[in-house]
Amino acid sequence: MLGLMQNQPLLISSLIDFAERHHPEGEIVSRRIEGDIHRCSYKDIARRSRQVANAMEALKLAFGDRVATLAWNGYRHLELYFGVSGTGRVLHTLNPRLHPDQIAWIANHAEDQVLFFDMTFLPIVKAMQGKATSIRHYVALCDADKLPADSGIAGLQSYEALLARQPDTFVWPEFDENTASSMCYTSGTTGDPKAVLFSHRSTILHAFAGGLPDALNMSARDSVLPVVPMFHANAWSLPYSAAMTGAKMVFPGAALDGKSVYELIESEKVTFAAGVPTVWQMMLGHVQAGGLRFSTLKRTVIGGSACPPAMISAFNDDYGVEVLHAWGMTEMSPLGTVNTLKNKHLNMAPADKLKVRVKQGRGVYGVDMKIVDPGGKELPWDGKVFGDLHVKGPWVIRDYFKSDAGSPLVDGWFPTGDVATIDPDGYMQITDRSKDVIKSGGEWISSIDVENIAMSHPAVAMAACIGMAHPKWDERPIIAVVRKPAATVSREDLLSFYTGKLAKWQVPDDVVFLDAIPLGGTGKMQKTKLREMLKDYRLPDL
Ligand code: AMP
């Protein structure tokens, strides 16, 4: 017997329709690339999303066609989020931090038909235009009078002129909720990038879950600043959850340095911010150096790579800002786990609480997880045994787009490539990416543990631990370190800092001081690049 409830497909267009009817006055604030602050409301975004929808027709794009963006976080990008997907076209957010040849490769693979781009990225567009052969239209996200006469891009038009020609009425089509809505290529440390293709259903379910109190806890009282780019797993779905809840959105545009982000947090009364640890490292540096305080910021979700405990303590103890350490993947839309405490933890001593908080968190309903041994046998949740982390759920990938490798699933579960423990309370802790785990004398060393200790040293700005080949031990860890400006710490000081914090054999064999650690397109440390940089390095005992 079927239930007798309405069978309404879960479509992205319903989010902006809802926002327009229920919180039309909700604010959308954007720092534009020109440097000024632009203000509008959900009502404006809804109206202009319908103009985008009409533009999709005017550009003669077919249902399912891919529409690419190379854009910062801002209101125009948000309009494309709703206007493109709402009509059944697929929004493809390209990562401008990649090399133009790689971007062109990705655009060709996706068969992008149109490219909407911020003028900052004109040099990239010029470099890729001859190579990205499927793109038929180029649209610059600016006013008509900001278009340079000699852009070098054939047929380039301005977004505002394109929109101005479109009516602001449009009836969103109804279609299968499993239809593709947006796509994002994963950076992929080996081989070609792989395309994750989200659906309307997966996006809406994920946005519901993201808003839950033990997830990101989004509400109409929030002012939300996604520093995480809209080209990194849909800005962790914050634009969708915000439209659902009526939260104010604050977009930082291109100004991602500590000072600019801090100023925006203060001026727009931001209560909730999101980003990778490297971004917060810069902002904390700015705040600490200037003796500044946060007057409205209550919580910040930090994920994308392991959040060092020292950062959790600094936010929590020094500034009263709650850190939600979260873990996920583009393949998971991206939310998997978020760290919030259970009742039993609330009265713990601060040091014990921190031990819980540094973990990557508990599963959000909708994502199931397990750890398995190399034979695929499920391992216990005892907080000690670690194994390969597998996940499944309605917003987890089933297959990559146009991949001939076959489905990545193993018995219906997606192998994340991460190695983790899960404790009896359900808190998952990543020990490593499987390829970053260091194997020494048959035992595994967690590079994250080694990095976290270095990061808690006051002179250290950034630290990356990698394994170096060793004839006796197989591999030995070394730690590459960037010192804070004007700070001094010697190799010996840093190595002795590990005493009592790790077993002797887990302490790195050496410290390599660097000016910078290579970062990837989404602000994560690129250990493959670091290994290349240090290919001539020799361990001290060899
Ligand atoms: P991406 O799809 O580019 O966001 O990369 C996903 C990968 O980032 C995961 O498989 C993890 O290896 C890593 N990652 C994400 N969040 C965390 C976290 N909180 N701690 C450690 N690693 C993380």
PDB file of N, CA, C and O in Angstrom, residues 259-326:
ATOM      1  N   LYS A 259      42.831  40.056   7.078  1.00  0.00           N
ATOM      2  CA  LYS A 259      42.290  41.383   7.425  1.00  0.00           C
ATOM      3  C   LYS A 259      40.919  41.594   6.775  1.00  0.00           C
ATOM      4  O   LYS A 259      39.965  41.987   7.445  1.00  0.00           O
ATOM      5  N   SER A 260      40.811  41.286   5.490  1.00  0.00           N
ATOM      6  CA  SER A 260      39.538  41.525   4.789  1.00  0.00           C
ATOM      7  C   SER A 260      38.440  40.636   5.346  1.00  0.00           C
ATOM      8  O   SER A 260      37.299  41.091   5.529  1.00  0.00           O
ATOM      9  N   VAL A 261      38.762  39.370   5.600  1.00  0.00           N
ATOM     10  CA  VAL A 261      37.737  38.457   6.116  1.00  0.00           C
ATOM     11  C   VAL A 261      37.295  38.917   7.506  1.00  0.00           C
ATOM     12  O   VAL A 261      36.103  38.973   7.806  1.00  0.00           O
ATOM     13  N   TYR A 262      38.273  39.309   8.337  1.00  0.00           N
ATOM     14  CA  TYR A 262      37.929  39.778   9.689  1.00  0.00           C
ATOM     15  C   TYR A 262      37.018  41.002   9.611  1.00  0.00           C
ATOM     16  O   TYR A 262      36.002  41.086  10.311  1.00  0.00           O
ATOM     17  N   GLU A 263      37.370  41.940   8.752  1.00  0.00           N
ATOM     18  CA  GLU A 263      36.573  43.175   8.662  1.00  0.00           C
ATOM     19  C   GLU A 263      35.137  42.888   8.229  1.00  0.00           C
ATOM     20  O   GLU A 263      34.186  43.482   8.726  1.00  0.00           O
ATOM     21  N   LEU A 264      35.006  41.934   7.302  1.00  0.00           N
ATOM     22  CA  LEU A 264      33.660  41.582   6.832  1.00  0.00           C
ATOM     23  C   LEU A 264      32.859  40.902   7.950  1.00  0.00           C
ATOM     24  O   LEU A 264      31.663  41.147   8.117  1.00  0.00           O
ATOM     25  N   ILE A 265      33.530  40.056   8.709  1.00  0.00           N
ATOM     26  CA  ILE A 265      32.860  39.385   9.840  1.00  0.00           C
ATOM     27  C   ILE A 265      32.307  40.432  10.803  1.00  0.00           C
ATOM     28  O   ILE A 265      31.158  40.360  11.248  1.00  0.00           O
ATOM     29  N   GLU A 266      33.114  41.422  11.096  1.00  0.00           N
ATOM     30  CA  GLU A 266      32.680  42.449  12.045  1.00  0.00           C
ATOM     31  C   GLU A 266      31.600  43.352  11.453  1.00  0.00           C
ATOM     32  O   GLU A 266      30.572  43.591  12.073  1.00  0.00           O
ATOM     33  N   SER A 267      31.818  43.827  10.213  1.00  0.00           N
ATOM     34  CA  SER A 267      30.876  44.821   9.671  1.00  0.00           C
ATOM     35  C   SER A 267      29.526  44.193   9.343  1.00  0.00           C
ATOM     36  O   SER A 267      28.502  44.860   9.401  1.00  0.00           O
ATOM     37  N   GLU A 268      29.498  42.920   8.996  1.00  0.00           N
ATOM     38  CA  GLU A 268      28.217  42.288   8.626  1.00  0.00           C
ATOM     39  C   GLU A 268      27.662  41.414   9.737  1.00  0.00           C
ATOM     40  O   GLU A 268      26.778  40.598   9.517  1.00  0.00           O
ATOM     41  N   LYS A 269      28.236  41.561  10.924  1.00  0.00           N
ATOM     42  CA  LYS A 269      27.753  40.835  12.112  1.00  0.00           C
ATOM     43  C   LYS A 269      27.616  39.339  11.839  1.00  0.00           C
ATOM     44  O   LYS A 269      26.576  38.720  12.124  1.00  0.00           O
ATOM     45  N   VAL A 270      28.669  38.784  11.259  1.00  0.00           N
ATOM     46  CA  VAL A 270      28.668  37.358  10.910  1.00  0.00           C
ATOM     47  C   VAL A 270      28.643  36.523  12.181  1.00  0.00           C
ATOM     48  O   VAL A 270      29.384  36.790  13.134  1.00  0.00           O
ATOM     49  N   THR A 271      27.750  35.513  12.200  1.00  0.00           N
ATOM     50  CA  THR A 271      27.665  34.621  13.360  1.00  0.00           C
ATOM     51  C   THR A 271      28.309  33.270  13.078  1.00  0.00           C
ATOM     52  O   THR A 271      28.662  32.526  13.982  1.00  0.00           O
ATOM     53  N   PHE A 272      28.434  32.947  11.785  1.00  0.00           N
ATOM     54  CA  PHE A 272      28.861  31.602  11.410  1.00  0.00           C
ATOM     55  C   PHE A 272      29.703  31.682  10.135  1.00  0.00           C
ATOM     56  O   PHE A 272      29.261  32.272   9.145  1.00  0.00           O
ATOM     57  N   ALA A 273      30.907  31.127  10.187  1.00  0.00           N
ATOM     58  CA  ALA A 273      31.783  31.190   9.019  1.00  0.00           C
ATOM     59  C   ALA A 273      32.287  29.789   8.696  1.00  0.00           C
ATOM     60  O   ALA A 273      32.242  28.897   9.546  1.00  0.00           O
ATOM     61  N   ALA A 274      32.738  29.589   7.466  1.00  0.00           N
ATOM     62  CA  ALA A 274      33.156  28.243   7.048  1.00  0.00           C
ATOM     63  C   ALA A 274      34.382  28.327   6.154  1.00  0.00           C
ATOM     64  O   ALA A 274      34.443  29.173   5.258  1.00  0.00           O
ATOM     65  N   GLY A 275      35.345  27.441   6.408  1.00  0.00           N
ATOM     66  CA  GLY A 275      36.526  27.434   5.543  1.00  0.00           C
ATOM     67  C   GLY A 275      37.515  26.347   5.925  1.00  0.00           C
ATOM     68  O   GLY A 275      37.339  25.643   6.923  1.00  0.00           O
ATOM     69  N   VAL A 276      38.565  26.224   5.117  1.00  0.00           N
ATOM     70  CA  VAL A 276      39.622  25.242   5.391  1.00  0.00           C
ATOM     71  C   VAL A 276      40.598  25.829   6.417  1.00  0.00           C
ATOM     72  O   VAL A 276      40.666  27.049   6.574  1.00  0.00           O
ATOM     73  N   PRO A 277      41.371  24.971   7.111  1.00  0.00           N
ATOM     74  CA  PRO A 277      42.239  25.481   8.176  1.00  0.00           C
ATOM     75  C   PRO A 277      43.199  26.585   7.731  1.00  0.00           C
ATOM     76  O   PRO A 277      43.453  27.522   8.494  1.00  0.00           O
ATOM     77  N   THR A 278      43.718  26.517   6.508  1.00  0.00           N
ATOM     78  CA  THR A 278      44.715  27.521   6.092  1.00  0.00           C
ATOM     79  C   THR A 278      44.124  28.939   6.117  1.00  0.00           C
ATOM     80  O   THR A 278      44.819  29.897   6.436  1.00  0.00           O
ATOM     81  N   VAL A 279      42.847  29.062   5.783  1.00  0.00           N
ATOM     82  CA  VAL A 279      42.191  30.370   5.790  1.00  0.00           C
ATOM     83  C   VAL A 279      42.111  30.911   7.215  1.00  0.00           C
ATOM     84  O   VAL A 279      42.409  32.077   7.491  1.00  0.00           O
ATOM     85  N   TRP A 280      41.727  30.029   8.132  1.00  0.00           N
ATOM     86  CA  TRP A 280      41.586  30.470   9.529  1.00  0.00           C
ATOM     87  C   TRP A 280      42.938  30.740  10.164  1.00  0.00           C
ATOM     88  O   TRP A 280      43.060  31.549  11.073  1.00  0.00           O
ATOM     89  N   GLN A 281      43.942  30.038   9.680  1.00  0.00           N
ATOM     90  CA  GLN A 281      45.302  30.288  10.165  1.00  0.00           C
ATOM     91  C   GLN A 281      45.664  31.753   9.879  1.00  0.00           C
ATOM     92  O   GLN A 281      46.187  32.460  10.726  1.00  0.00           O
ATOM     93  N   MET A 282      45.342  32.203   8.651  1.00  0.00           N
ATOM     94  CA  MET A 282      45.654  33.581   8.253  1.00  0.00           C
ATOM     95  C   MET A 282      44.839  34.564   9.094  1.00  0.00           C
ATOM     96  O   MET A 282      45.325  35.595   9.514  1.00  0.00           O
ATOM     97  N   MET A 283      43.557  34.205   9.316  1.00  0.00           N
ATOM     98  CA  MET A 283      42.714  35.151  10.031  1.00  0.00           C
ATOM     99  C   MET A 283      43.110  35.228  11.504  1.00  0.00           C
ATOM    100  O   MET A 283      43.192  36.315  12.074  1.00  0.00           O
ATOM    101  N   LEU A 284      43.403  34.061  12.098  1.00  0.00           N
ATOM    102  CA  LEU A 284      43.824  34.086  13.504  1.00  0.00           C
ATOM    103  C   LEU A 284      45.102  34.892  13.647  1.00  0.00           C
ATOM    104  O   LEU A 284      45.273  35.653  14.599  1.00  0.00           O
ATOM    105  N   GLY A 285      46.006  34.727  12.689  1.00  0.00           N
ATOM    106  CA  GLY A 285      47.271  35.471  12.695  1.00  0.00           C
ATOM    107  C   GLY A 285      46.984  36.968  12.748  1.00  0.00           C
ATOM    108  O   GLY A 285      47.568  37.704  13.548  1.00  0.00           O
ATOM    109  N   HIS A 286      46.042  37.415  11.932  1.00  0.00           N
ATOM    110  CA  HIS A 286      45.707  38.835  11.873  1.00  0.00           C
ATOM    111  C   HIS A 286      45.085  39.303  13.191  1.00  0.00           C
ATOM    112  O   HIS A 286      45.449  40.348  13.734  1.00  0.00           O
ATOM    113  N   VAL A 287      44.173  38.495  13.708  1.00  0.00           N
ATOM    114  CA  VAL A 287      43.444  38.867  14.926  1.00  0.00           C
ATOM    115  C   VAL A 287      44.398  38.895  16.125  1.00  0.00           C
ATOM    116  O   VAL A 287      44.386  39.828  16.934  1.00  0.00           O
ATOM    117  N   GLN A 288      45.273  37.864  16.195  1.00  0.00           N
ATOM    118  CA  GLN A 288      46.202  37.794  17.320  1.00  0.00           C
ATOM    119  C   GLN A 288      47.185  38.961  17.278  1.00  0.00           C
ATOM    120  O   GLN A 288      47.431  39.619  18.284  1.00  0.00           O
ATOM    121  N   ALA A 289      47.714  39.225  16.080  1.00  0.00           N
ATOM    122  CA  ALA A 289      48.724  40.282  15.951  1.00  0.00           C
ATOM    123  C   ALA A 289      48.142  41.646  16.327  1.00  0.00           C
ATOM    124  O   ALA A 289      48.834  42.473  16.925  1.00  0.00           O
ATOM    125  N   GLY A 290      46.873  41.870  16.003  1.00  0.00           N
ATOM    126  CA  GLY A 290      46.288  43.193  16.253  1.00  0.00           C
ATOM    127  C   GLY A 290      45.555  43.280  17.590  1.00  0.00           C
ATOM    128  O   GLY A 290      44.942  44.312  17.882  1.00  0.00           O
ATOM    129  N   GLY A 291      45.573  42.193  18.374  1.00  0.00           N
ATOM    130  CA  GLY A 291      44.847  42.196  19.658  1.00  0.00           C
ATOM    131  C   GLY A 291      43.349  42.423  19.456  1.00  0.00           C
ATOM    132  O   GLY A 291      42.697  43.096  20.251  1.00  0.00           O
ATOM    133  N   LEU A 292      42.785  41.881  18.370  1.00  0.00           N
ATOM    134  CA  LEU A 292      41.384  42.130  18.025  1.00  0.00           C
ATOM    135  C   LEU A 292      40.466  41.101  18.684  1.00  0.00           C
ATOM    136  O   LEU A 292      40.932  40.066  19.164  1.00  0.00           O
ATOM    137  N   ARG A 293      39.167  41.388  18.691  1.00  0.00           N
ATOM    138  CA  ARG A 293      38.170  40.453  19.221  1.00  0.00           C
ATOM    139  C   ARG A 293      37.073  40.247  18.188  1.00  0.00           C
ATOM    140  O   ARG A 293      36.890  41.075  17.290  1.00  0.00           O
ATOM    141  N   PHE A 294      36.327  39.157  18.335  1.00  0.00           N
ATOM    142  CA  PHE A 294      35.141  38.960  17.490  1.00  0.00           C
ATOM    143  C   PHE A 294      33.924  39.414  18.281  1.00  0.00           C
ATOM    144  O   PHE A 294      33.711  38.935  19.400  1.00  0.00           O
ATOM    145  N   SER A 295      33.119  40.285  17.726  1.00  0.00           N
ATOM    146  CA  SER A 295      31.965  40.720  18.515  1.00  0.00           C
ATOM    147  C   SER A 295      30.702  39.915  18.229  1.00  0.00           C
ATOM    148  O   SER A 295      29.795  39.898  19.056  1.00  0.00           O
ATOM    149  N   THR A 296      30.608  39.244  17.085  1.00  0.00           N
ATOM    150  CA  THR A 296      29.364  38.502  16.792  1.00  0.00           C
ATOM    151  C   THR A 296      29.603  37.035  16.430  1.00  0.00           C
ATOM    152  O   THR A 296      28.674  36.234  16.502  1.00  0.00           O
ATOM    153  N   LEU A 297      30.809  36.696  16.006  1.00  0.00           N
ATOM    154  CA  LEU A 297      31.073  35.334  15.509  1.00  0.00           C
ATOM    155  C   LEU A 297      30.882  34.306  16.629  1.00  0.00           C
ATOM    156  O   LEU A 297      31.506  34.416  17.688  1.00  0.00           O
ATOM    157  N   LYS A 298      29.980  33.326  16.385  1.00  0.00           N
ATOM    158  CA  LYS A 298      29.698  32.324  17.422  1.00  0.00           C
ATOM    159  C   LYS A 298      30.336  30.990  17.103  1.00  0.00           C
ATOM    160  O   LYS A 298      30.764  30.260  17.966  1.00  0.00           O
ATOM    161  N   ARG A 299      30.333  30.631  15.811  1.00  0.00           N
ATOM    162  CA  ARG A 299      30.869  29.316  15.473  1.00  0.00           C
ATOM    163  C   ARG A 299      31.454  29.324  14.074  1.00  0.00           C
ATOM    164  O   ARG A 299      31.075  30.147  13.236  1.00  0.00           O
ATOM    165  N   THR A 300      32.371  28.409  13.868  1.00  0.00           N
ATOM    166  CA  THR A 300      32.981  28.309  12.551  1.00  0.00           C
ATOM    167  C   THR A 300      33.182  26.848  12.208  1.00  0.00           C
ATOM    168  O   THR A 300      33.646  26.074  13.054  1.00  0.00           O
ATOM    169  N   VAL A 301      32.760  26.475  11.006  1.00  0.00           N
ATOM    170  CA  VAL A 301      32.975  25.090  10.604  1.00  0.00           C
ATOM    171  C   VAL A 301      34.301  25.041   9.858  1.00  0.00           C
ATOM    172  O   VAL A 301      34.561  25.836   8.954  1.00  0.00           O
ATOM    173  N   ILE A 302      35.155  24.126  10.309  1.00  0.00           N
ATOM    174  CA  ILE A 302      36.491  23.995   9.728  1.00  0.00           C
ATOM    175  C   ILE A 302      36.628  22.567   9.216  1.00  0.00           C
ATOM    176  O   ILE A 302      36.422  21.607   9.954  1.00  0.00           O
ATOM    177  N   GLY A 303      36.941  22.435   7.955  1.00  0.00           N
ATOM    178  CA  GLY A 303      37.096  21.098   7.383  1.00  0.00           C
ATOM    179  C   GLY A 303      37.886  21.177   6.103  1.00  0.00           C
ATOM    180  O   GLY A 303      38.484  22.205   5.788  1.00  0.00           O
ATOM    181  N   GLY A 304      37.886  20.101   5.362  1.00  0.00           N
ATOM    182  CA  GLY A 304      38.652  20.055   4.112  1.00  0.00           C
ATOM    183  C   GLY A 304      40.021  19.455   4.353  1.00  0.00           C
ATOM    184  O   GLY A 304      40.568  18.758   3.514  1.00  0.00           O
ATOM    185  N   SER A 305      40.616  19.730   5.488  1.00  0.00           N
ATOM    186  CA  SER A 305      41.773  18.989   5.997  1.00  0.00           C
ATOM    187  C   SER A 305      41.715  19.085   7.516  1.00  0.00           C
ATOM    188  O   SER A 305      40.890  19.841   8.054  1.00  0.00           O
ATOM    189  N   ALA A 306      42.579  18.308   8.172  1.00  0.00           N
ATOM    190  CA  ALA A 306      42.466  18.205   9.630  1.00  0.00           C
ATOM    191  C   ALA A 306      42.664  19.562  10.291  1.00  0.00           C
ATOM    192  O   ALA A 306      43.612  20.286   9.980  1.00  0.00           O
ATOM    193  N   CYS A 307      41.784  19.891  11.212  1.00  0.00           N
ATOM    194  CA  CYS A 307      41.909  21.154  11.945  1.00  0.00           C
ATOM    195  C   CYS A 307      42.834  20.911  13.142  1.00  0.00           C
ATOM    196  O   CYS A 307      42.538  20.081  13.996  1.00  0.00           O
ATOM    197  N   PRO A 308      43.978  21.606  13.200  1.00  0.00           N
ATOM    198  CA  PRO A 308      44.907  21.362  14.316  1.00  0.00           C
ATOM    199  C   PRO A 308      44.253  21.705  15.647  1.00  0.00           C
ATOM    200  O   PRO A 308      43.541  22.712  15.746  1.00  0.00           O
ATOM    201  N   PRO A 309      44.498  20.873  16.692  1.00  0.00           N
ATOM    202  CA  PRO A 309      43.921  21.159  18.012  1.00  0.00           C
ATOM    203  C   PRO A 309      44.246  22.567  18.496  1.00  0.00           C
ATOM    204  O   PRO A 309      43.418  23.203  19.157  1.00  0.00           O
ATOM    205  N   ALA A 310      45.446  23.062  18.143  1.00  0.00           N
ATOM    206  CA  ALA A 310      45.820  24.401  18.613  1.00  0.00           C
ATOM    207  C   ALA A 310      44.845  25.450  18.068  1.00  0.00           C
ATOM    208  O   ALA A 310      44.557  26.453  18.728  1.00  0.00           O
ATOM    209  N   MET A 311      44.316  25.207  16.879  1.00  0.00           N
ATOM    210  CA  MET A 311      43.366  26.153  16.286  1.00  0.00           C
ATOM    211  C   MET A 311      42.012  26.061  16.998  1.00  0.00           C
ATOM    212  O   MET A 311      41.364  27.070  17.267  1.00  0.00           O
ATOM    213  N   ILE A 312      41.632  24.829  17.329  1.00  0.00           N
ATOM    214  CA  ILE A 312      40.360  24.642  18.054  1.00  0.00           C
ATOM    215  C   ILE A 312      40.439  25.361  19.400  1.00  0.00           C
ATOM    216  O   ILE A 312      39.535  26.107  19.782  1.00  0.00           O
ATOM    217  N   SER A 313      41.567  25.184  20.098  1.00  0.00           N
ATOM    218  CA  SER A 313      41.723  25.831  21.412  1.00  0.00           C
ATOM    219  C   SER A 313      41.747  27.340  21.264  1.00  0.00           C
ATOM    220  O   SER A 313      41.127  28.051  22.055  1.00  0.00           O
ATOM    221  N   ALA A 314      42.482  27.846  20.263  1.00  0.00           N
ATOM    222  CA  ALA A 314      42.587  29.301  20.118  1.00  0.00           C
ATOM    223  C   ALA A 314      41.206  29.904  19.909  1.00  0.00           C
ATOM    224  O   ALA A 314      40.824  30.862  20.586  1.00  0.00           O
ATOM    225  N   PHE A 315      40.429  29.339  19.000  1.00  0.00           N
ATOM    226  CA  PHE A 315      39.088  29.873  18.742  1.00  0.00           C
ATOM    227  C   PHE A 315      38.227  29.784  19.996  1.00  0.00           C
ATOM    228  O   PHE A 315      37.559  30.727  20.395  1.00  0.00           O
ATOM    229  N   ASN A 316      38.252  28.590  20.594  1.00  0.00           N
ATOM    230  CA  ASN A 316      37.381  28.301  21.726  1.00  0.00           C
ATOM    231  C   ASN A 316      37.750  29.103  22.973  1.00  0.00           C
ATOM    232  O   ASN A 316      36.923  29.812  23.523  1.00  0.00           O
ATOM    233  N   ASP A 317      39.024  28.959  23.382  1.00  0.00           N
ATOM    234  CA  ASP A 317      39.432  29.498  24.684  1.00  0.00           C
ATOM    235  C   ASP A 317      39.741  30.991  24.606  1.00  0.00           C
ATOM    236  O   ASP A 317      39.417  31.737  25.522  1.00  0.00           O
ATOM    237  N   ASP A 318      40.367  31.419  23.521  1.00  0.00           N
ATOM    238  CA  ASP A 318      40.791  32.826  23.473  1.00  0.00           C
ATOM    239  C   ASP A 318      39.691  33.737  22.933  1.00  0.00           C
ATOM    240  O   ASP A 318      39.652  34.910  23.234  1.00  0.00           O
ATOM    241  N   TYR A 319      38.811  33.190  22.070  1.00  0.00           N
ATOM    242  CA  TYR A 319      37.841  34.078  21.417  1.00  0.00           C
ATOM    243  C   TYR A 319      36.376  33.670  21.623  1.00  0.00           C
ATOM    244  O   TYR A 319      35.474  34.324  21.104  1.00  0.00           O
ATOM    245  N   GLY A 320      36.146  32.551  22.330  1.00  0.00           N
ATOM    246  CA  GLY A 320      34.765  32.132  22.589  1.00  0.00           C
ATOM    247  C   GLY A 320      34.005  31.731  21.332  1.00  0.00           C
ATOM    248  O   GLY A 320      32.784  31.837  21.276  1.00  0.00           O
ATOM    249  N   VAL A 321      34.741  31.286  20.320  1.00  0.00           N
ATOM    250  CA  VAL A 321      34.105  30.856  19.068  1.00  0.00           C
ATOM    251  C   VAL A 321      34.144  29.329  19.020  1.00  0.00           C
ATOM    252  O   VAL A 321      35.212  28.736  19.157  1.00  0.00           O
ATOM    253  N   GLU A 322      32.974  28.723  18.827  1.00  0.00           N
ATOM    254  CA  GLU A 322      32.930  27.265  18.798  1.00  0.00           C
ATOM    255  C   GLU A 322      33.398  26.755  17.442  1.00  0.00           C
ATOM    256  O   GLU A 322      32.936  27.236  16.404  1.00  0.00           O
ATOM    257  N   VAL A 323      34.342  25.806  17.460  1.00  0.00           N
ATOM    258  CA  VAL A 323      34.794  25.208  16.202  1.00  0.00           C
ATOM    259  C   VAL A 323      33.993  23.936  15.951  1.00  0.00           C
ATOM    260  O   VAL A 323      33.915  23.061  16.812  1.00  0.00           O
ATOM    261  N   LEU A 324      33.388  23.857  14.777  1.00  0.00           N
ATOM    262  CA  LEU A 324      32.741  22.610  14.363  1.00  0.00           C
ATOM    263  C   LEU A 324      33.709  21.941  13.401  1.00  0.00           C
ATOM    264  O   LEU A 324      33.815  22.347  12.238  1.00  0.00           O
ATOM    265  N   HIS A 325      34.461  20.980  13.910  1.00  0.00           N
ATOM    266  CA  HIS A 325      35.391  20.285  13.026  1.00  0.00           C
ATOM    267  C   HIS A 325      34.567  19.324  12.176  1.00  0.00           C
ATOM    268  O   HIS A 325      33.792  18.530  12.706  1.00  0.00           O
ATOM    269  N   ALA A 326      34.709  19.428  10.871  1.00  0.00           N
ATOM    270  CA  ALA A 326      33.861  18.614   9.987  1.00  0.00           C
ATOM    271  C   ALA A 326      34.714  17.884   8.958  1.00  0.00           C
ATOM    272  O   ALA A 326      35.783  18.359   8.580  1.00  0.00           O
TER     273      ALA A 326
END
